Structure formats: structure tokens, C-alpha cells
Amino acid sequence: EGVTEVLARHKEHLQGRFTEVPCSADYDSHKRYEGCTPRKCGRGVTDAVITREEAERIRRIAERGLSLGGSDGGASILDLHSGALSLGKHFVNLYRYFGDKIQDIFTEEDFALYRDVRHRIQQRIAQAFGINPSSLYLTKPTFFSRINNTEAKTTHDEYWHPHVDKVTYGSFDYTSLLYLSDYSEDFGGGRFVFMDAGSNKTIEPRAGRVSFFTSGSENLHRVEKVRWGTRYAITISFTCNPDHGIGDPVLT
């Protein structure tokens, strides 16, 4: 485990905290987009972009969507873009599976809030890394996660393994997480851990807190196992490659 340093405690309200780290070579194996592809790498955390009230509204969107399914194991996902929803040991397409009933689950206001939140996070990432927000494109997968302490049933439930987003997904250049529940109040365990040589840097989730980072090996990370309660978050990721961009989800 090494030495653990807490970057952000759940009781703190942070305007912004940013740590620069040297970039890895991961970006060199992909086409570079000047003025966007990371040359300044690092990680940041802020409680000043999304309010707790907005986070609660976003969490209710996740709760309503995930009530339609859910994994047999401890980790369930809902992707409003592709429609992917955990169901038992598999995934279904929410839009095909439930059809017009979707209109009874979500509202246009839900999707408008989702777009607004995504836009503000995009602006914050661009500001922190000194890039033009319009050079960033939303990319997949972008998804809600609900994690509890149920035993894993498939490899999809094993969320706790260390990984690098750029290696796992390829398209990711900047990753963000918006936390929708509170560490130590809504759940135990489940902290977000950057795994640096010789020490770990930990973020304690708090509803409305946004953590964001460049997606290469400079930010190897994992999520601790949730010991009790339920942890909600949404992963929102961005690419510099317009070919990998996706649109905001629409309620049709």
C-alpha cells in the first residue's frame, strides 16, 4: 500500500487544488493534436463547479435508470449515450429494451442538466490545463457507476484493479469523475487512489466534488473496495481526436 496522502478530505470544501506531474509517453503512440494533447499533465479536484443540490439531482437520474436493472455483483453502470445498462451478469441497451417507457423514467430537464454539468466540467479541465474548451470532445465510455459491497460475479464487477485510462480506452486524453455521494456518510471504502511511486494520493468522494486528470500512465489509479453503503459517481471523459467524439445523450 505504501504511504497514503489524502489530496482531498470529504469534509473540506475546495475551490480548487491542482498538482502537476510529468507526462508519460502514452500520448506518443497516438496522433497528437497541438494545443490539446497533454503537454502539461496532472490532477485536480474542485468542489466549486457543481453544487451539492445539482449532484443530488444527477444522482436521482442515476438511481432511476439503474432501478431498471443492476449487476448481480457489486458494480452497476448506466451509459445514457450508448444505452448500456448492467442487468444481471450482462448488459442490455436501455433504449431498445425499454423503448417508449424511457419517457416515464427520464425528462428533458434531466438531460439538460446532464449537458450543463458536462459543459462546466469541460470548461474547468480546459482552464486547468491551459487549452481551448472547444478542442475537447466528449468521448466514450461516459457512464454512471453504482458500487456496493456485493461480491463480484463477473470481471465487470471487479472495479478495484489499478489501471490507466489511456491504455484501457485509447481515446481518453482527460478523465473526470463527478462524485454523487459522500465518503464515510453514504459508504465506507471506495476512495479514489492515484498510485504514485512510493506513495498513494487519495481523494475522498463528496457529492458535487469533481476530480479530473490527464489519462496517461502518469495517473495510474484505482478505486478502493466499497465496504458498506452505496457509492454513486459519473465518469465523464474527453478526447482531443474529433473522430472519437460523441454527442450528448438525447431523450428521443
Short mmCIF file of C-alpha atoms in Angstrom, two decimals:
data_model
loop_
_atom_site.label_atom_id
_atom_site.label_comp_id
_atom_site.label_asym_id
_atom_site.label_seq_id
_atom_site.Cartn_x
_atom_site.Cartn_y
_atom_site.Cartn_z
CA GLU A 1 0.00 0.00 0.00
CA GLY A 2 2.93 2.37 0.57
CA VAL A 3 2.39 5.76 2.18
CA THR A 4 -1.05 7.34 1.74
CA GLU A 5 -1.51 11.08 1.39
CA VAL A 6 -5.04 12.50 1.28
CA LEU A 7 -5.38 15.07 -1.52
CA ALA A 8 -8.96 15.99 -0.63
CA ARG A 9 -10.91 15.08 2.51
CA HIS A 10 -14.67 14.72 2.32
CA LYS A 11 -15.25 17.41 4.98
CA GLU A 12 -13.26 20.01 3.02
CA HIS A 13 -14.86 22.38 0.52
CA LEU A 14 -12.17 23.06 -2.07
CA GLN A 15 -12.22 25.92 -4.55
CA GLY A 16 -9.54 24.07 -6.43
CA ARG A 17 -6.40 22.04 -5.83
CA PHE A 18 -4.09 21.08 -8.68
CA THR A 19 -0.90 19.04 -8.81
CA GLU A 20 1.26 18.92 -11.93
CA VAL A 21 3.02 15.63 -12.70
CA PRO A 22 5.42 14.72 -15.55
CA CYS A 23 3.62 13.38 -18.62
CA SER A 24 4.08 9.73 -19.57
CA ALA A 25 4.96 8.59 -23.09
CA ASP A 26 1.48 7.12 -23.64
CA TYR A 27 0.35 10.02 -25.82
CA ASP A 28 3.23 9.47 -28.26
CA SER A 29 1.65 6.28 -29.63
CA HIS A 30 -1.43 8.25 -30.74
CA LYS A 31 -1.86 11.13 -33.16
CA ARG A 32 -1.06 14.39 -31.38
CA TYR A 33 -3.41 17.37 -31.57
CA GLU A 34 -1.38 20.51 -30.95
CA GLY A 35 -2.94 22.74 -28.32
CA CYS A 36 -4.92 19.87 -26.83
CA THR A 37 -2.92 16.63 -26.45
CA PRO A 38 -1.40 16.86 -22.96
CA ARG A 39 2.00 18.50 -22.64
CA LYS A 40 1.15 19.67 -19.13
CA CYS A 41 -0.07 16.69 -17.11
CA GLY A 42 -1.54 16.50 -13.67
CA ARG A 43 -4.60 16.03 -11.50
CA GLY A 44 -7.06 18.41 -9.92
CA VAL A 45 -10.02 18.42 -7.58
CA THR A 46 -12.71 21.06 -7.01
CA ASP A 47 -15.96 21.47 -5.10
CA ALA A 48 -16.76 24.79 -6.82
CA VAL A 49 -18.04 23.63 -10.23
CA ILE A 50 -21.14 21.56 -9.36
CA THR A 51 -23.34 22.27 -6.33
CA ARG A 52 -24.39 19.55 -3.90
CA GLU A 53 -28.02 20.17 -4.90
CA GLU A 54 -27.14 19.59 -8.56
CA ALA A 55 -25.23 16.44 -7.60
CA GLU A 56 -28.32 15.15 -5.79
CA ARG A 57 -30.44 15.78 -8.89
CA ILE A 58 -27.89 13.99 -11.06
CA ARG A 59 -27.80 11.08 -8.59
CA ARG A 60 -31.56 10.73 -8.86
CA ILE A 61 -31.17 10.36 -12.63
CA ALA A 62 -28.70 7.52 -11.96
CA GLU A 63 -30.96 5.92 -9.35
CA ARG A 64 -33.99 5.94 -11.67
CA GLY A 65 -32.02 4.49 -14.58
CA LEU A 66 -30.24 1.85 -12.53
CA SER A 67 -33.53 0.80 -10.88
CA LEU A 68 -34.40 -0.73 -14.26
CA GLY A 69 -31.51 -3.18 -13.99
CA GLY A 70 -28.34 -3.59 -11.97
CA SER A 71 -25.50 -6.05 -11.82
CA ASP A 72 -25.67 -9.29 -9.81
CA GLY A 73 -22.25 -8.21 -8.49
CA GLY A 74 -21.25 -5.03 -6.70
CA ALA A 75 -20.72 -2.66 -9.65
CA SER A 76 -23.50 -1.45 -11.96
CA ILE A 77 -23.20 1.01 -14.82
CA LEU A 78 -25.61 3.16 -16.82
CA ASP A 79 -24.43 4.87 -20.01
CA LEU A 80 -27.00 7.36 -21.30
CA HIS A 81 -25.09 7.76 -24.58
CA SER A 82 -24.91 4.14 -25.76
CA GLY A 83 -27.82 2.96 -23.62
CA ALA A 84 -25.66 0.32 -21.88
CA LEU A 85 -27.21 -0.82 -18.59
CA SER A 86 -25.99 -3.57 -16.26
CA LEU A 87 -28.59 -6.34 -15.98
CA GLY A 88 -27.65 -9.46 -14.01
CA LYS A 89 -24.34 -10.73 -15.39
CA HIS A 90 -24.75 -8.92 -18.73
CA PHE A 91 -25.61 -5.57 -20.30
CA VAL A 92 -28.70 -4.52 -22.21
CA ASN A 93 -29.45 -1.48 -24.36
CA LEU A 94 -31.71 0.63 -22.20
CA TYR A 95 -33.35 2.36 -25.17
CA ARG A 96 -34.10 -0.83 -27.09
CA TYR A 97 -35.03 -2.88 -24.03
CA PHE A 98 -37.49 -0.37 -22.54
CA GLY A 99 -38.48 1.58 -25.67
CA ASP A 100 -41.02 4.37 -25.13
CA LYS A 101 -41.13 3.65 -21.37
CA ILE A 102 -37.88 5.65 -21.16
CA GLN A 103 -40.01 8.81 -21.37
CA ASP A 104 -41.53 7.79 -18.00
CA ILE A 105 -38.08 7.40 -16.40
CA PHE A 106 -36.21 10.48 -17.62
CA THR A 107 -37.24 14.03 -18.52
CA GLU A 108 -35.86 16.64 -20.90
CA GLU A 109 -34.78 18.57 -17.77
CA ASP A 110 -32.67 15.58 -16.69
CA PHE A 111 -30.80 15.58 -19.98
CA ALA A 112 -30.44 19.38 -19.98
CA LEU A 113 -28.85 19.23 -16.51
CA TYR A 114 -26.55 16.43 -17.68
CA ARG A 115 -25.40 18.56 -20.65
CA ASP A 116 -24.88 21.62 -18.47
CA VAL A 117 -22.81 19.71 -15.92
CA ARG A 118 -20.71 18.12 -18.68
CA HIS A 119 -20.10 21.55 -20.20
CA ARG A 120 -18.94 23.08 -16.90
CA ILE A 121 -16.57 20.20 -16.21
CA GLN A 122 -15.16 20.55 -19.73
CA GLN A 123 -14.55 24.28 -19.11
CA ARG A 124 -12.80 23.54 -15.80
CA ILE A 125 -10.49 20.93 -17.37
CA ALA A 126 -9.60 23.30 -20.22
CA GLN A 127 -8.83 26.08 -17.76
CA ALA A 128 -6.63 23.87 -15.57
CA PHE A 129 -4.57 22.58 -18.49
CA GLY A 130 -4.45 25.82 -20.49
CA ILE A 131 -6.31 24.58 -23.56
CA ASN A 132 -9.29 25.78 -25.56
CA PRO A 133 -12.51 24.07 -24.37
CA SER A 134 -13.66 23.69 -27.99
CA SER A 135 -10.64 21.46 -28.73
CA LEU A 136 -12.02 18.85 -26.28
CA TYR A 137 -14.61 16.31 -27.39
CA LEU A 138 -16.73 14.14 -25.15
CA THR A 139 -15.74 10.50 -25.71
CA LYS A 140 -16.98 7.06 -24.77
CA PRO A 141 -17.47 5.41 -22.41
CA THR A 142 -19.08 8.10 -20.26
CA PHE A 143 -21.21 6.46 -17.58
CA PHE A 144 -22.82 6.43 -14.14
CA SER A 145 -21.49 3.88 -11.66
CA ARG A 146 -23.21 2.45 -8.59
CA ILE A 147 -20.96 0.40 -6.33
CA ASN A 148 -21.83 -1.54 -3.18
CA ASN A 149 -20.20 -4.35 -1.23
CA THR A 150 -21.95 -7.24 -3.03
CA GLU A 151 -19.45 -9.91 -4.07
CA ALA A 152 -18.25 -9.67 -7.68
CA LYS A 153 -19.93 -12.14 -10.04
CA THR A 154 -18.09 -11.26 -13.29
CA THR A 155 -14.88 -9.42 -14.24
CA HIS A 156 -17.06 -6.33 -14.94
CA ASP A 157 -17.75 -6.18 -11.20
CA GLU A 158 -14.03 -6.03 -10.35
CA TYR A 159 -13.68 -2.26 -10.39
CA TRP A 160 -10.80 -2.11 -7.87
CA HIS A 161 -7.87 -3.10 -10.12
CA PRO A 162 -5.23 -0.43 -10.87
CA HIS A 163 -5.49 0.83 -14.44
CA VAL A 164 -4.51 3.59 -16.87
CA ASP A 165 -7.39 5.13 -18.83
CA LYS A 166 -5.30 5.90 -21.95
CA VAL A 167 -4.16 2.27 -22.08
CA THR A 168 -7.63 0.87 -21.34
CA TYR A 169 -9.64 3.09 -23.71
CA GLY A 170 -7.17 4.67 -26.16
CA SER A 171 -9.35 7.68 -26.96
CA PHE A 172 -9.16 9.22 -23.46
CA ASP A 173 -6.91 12.27 -23.01
CA TYR A 174 -8.60 13.83 -19.98
CA THR A 175 -10.75 11.96 -17.45
CA SER A 176 -13.13 13.41 -14.89
CA LEU A 177 -15.27 11.99 -12.12
CA LEU A 178 -18.22 13.74 -10.55
CA TYR A 179 -19.00 12.18 -7.18
CA LEU A 180 -22.67 11.88 -6.28
CA SER A 181 -22.46 10.59 -2.70
CA ASP A 182 -20.37 11.16 0.43
CA TYR A 183 -17.48 9.06 1.71
CA SER A 184 -17.97 7.88 5.33
CA GLU A 185 -21.62 9.01 5.32
CA ASP A 186 -23.18 7.16 2.37
CA PHE A 187 -20.49 4.49 2.05
CA GLY A 188 -17.23 3.22 3.52
CA GLY A 189 -14.12 2.39 1.48
CA GLY A 190 -14.49 3.44 -2.15
CA ARG A 191 -11.88 6.21 -2.08
CA PHE A 192 -10.15 7.14 -5.35
CA VAL A 193 -6.42 6.44 -5.26
CA PHE A 194 -3.64 7.73 -7.53
CA MET A 195 -0.82 5.17 -7.28
CA ASP A 196 2.47 7.04 -7.40
CA ALA A 197 5.92 5.53 -6.87
CA GLY A 198 6.44 5.29 -3.11
CA SER A 199 3.08 6.75 -2.10
CA ASN A 200 -0.64 6.84 -2.82
CA LYS A 201 -2.60 10.08 -3.26
CA THR A 202 -6.20 9.65 -2.19
CA ILE A 203 -9.41 11.58 -2.89
CA GLU A 204 -12.37 11.09 -0.55
CA PRO A 205 -15.60 11.45 -2.57
CA ARG A 206 -18.08 14.17 -1.68
CA ALA A 207 -21.35 14.91 -3.51
CA GLY A 208 -20.62 17.60 -6.09
CA ARG A 209 -16.85 17.09 -6.00
CA VAL A 210 -15.12 16.85 -9.37
CA SER A 211 -11.74 15.18 -9.77
CA PHE A 212 -10.02 15.37 -13.14
CA PHE A 213 -6.70 14.28 -14.57
CA THR A 214 -4.73 13.54 -17.71
CA SER A 215 -5.47 9.98 -18.77
CA GLY A 216 -1.96 8.53 -19.25
CA SER A 217 0.27 6.35 -17.06
CA GLU A 218 1.26 9.40 -15.03
CA ASN A 219 -2.13 8.89 -13.36
CA LEU A 220 -2.29 5.15 -12.64
CA HIS A 221 -5.26 4.79 -10.31
CA ARG A 222 -7.78 2.53 -8.66
CA VAL A 223 -10.91 2.66 -6.51
CA GLU A 224 -10.82 1.01 -3.09
CA LYS A 225 -13.38 -1.73 -2.48
CA VAL A 226 -16.61 -0.36 -1.06
CA ARG A 227 -17.06 -1.92 2.40
CA TRP A 228 -20.61 -0.71 3.18
CA GLY A 229 -23.30 1.53 1.70
CA THR A 230 -23.60 2.68 -1.92
CA ARG A 231 -21.21 4.88 -3.88
CA TYR A 232 -22.52 6.84 -6.87
CA ALA A 233 -20.36 8.67 -9.40
CA ILE A 234 -20.28 9.59 -13.07
CA THR A 235 -17.21 9.27 -15.27
CA ILE A 236 -17.05 11.94 -17.99
CA SER A 237 -14.10 11.74 -20.37
CA PHE A 238 -12.69 13.83 -23.17
CA THR A 239 -10.55 13.26 -26.23
CA CYS A 240 -8.57 15.61 -28.47
CA ASN A 241 -9.39 13.47 -31.52
CA PRO A 242 -12.65 14.65 -33.15
CA ASP A 243 -13.03 11.20 -34.77
CA HIS A 244 -13.58 9.75 -31.28
CA GLY A 245 -16.03 12.43 -30.19
CA ILE A 246 -19.62 11.62 -29.24
CA GLY A 247 -22.69 13.84 -28.85
CA ASP A 248 -24.61 14.50 -25.68
CA PRO A 249 -27.38 11.98 -24.99
CA VAL A 250 -30.87 12.97 -26.17
CA LEU A 251 -34.24 11.79 -24.94
CA THR A 252 -36.00 10.51 -28.06
#
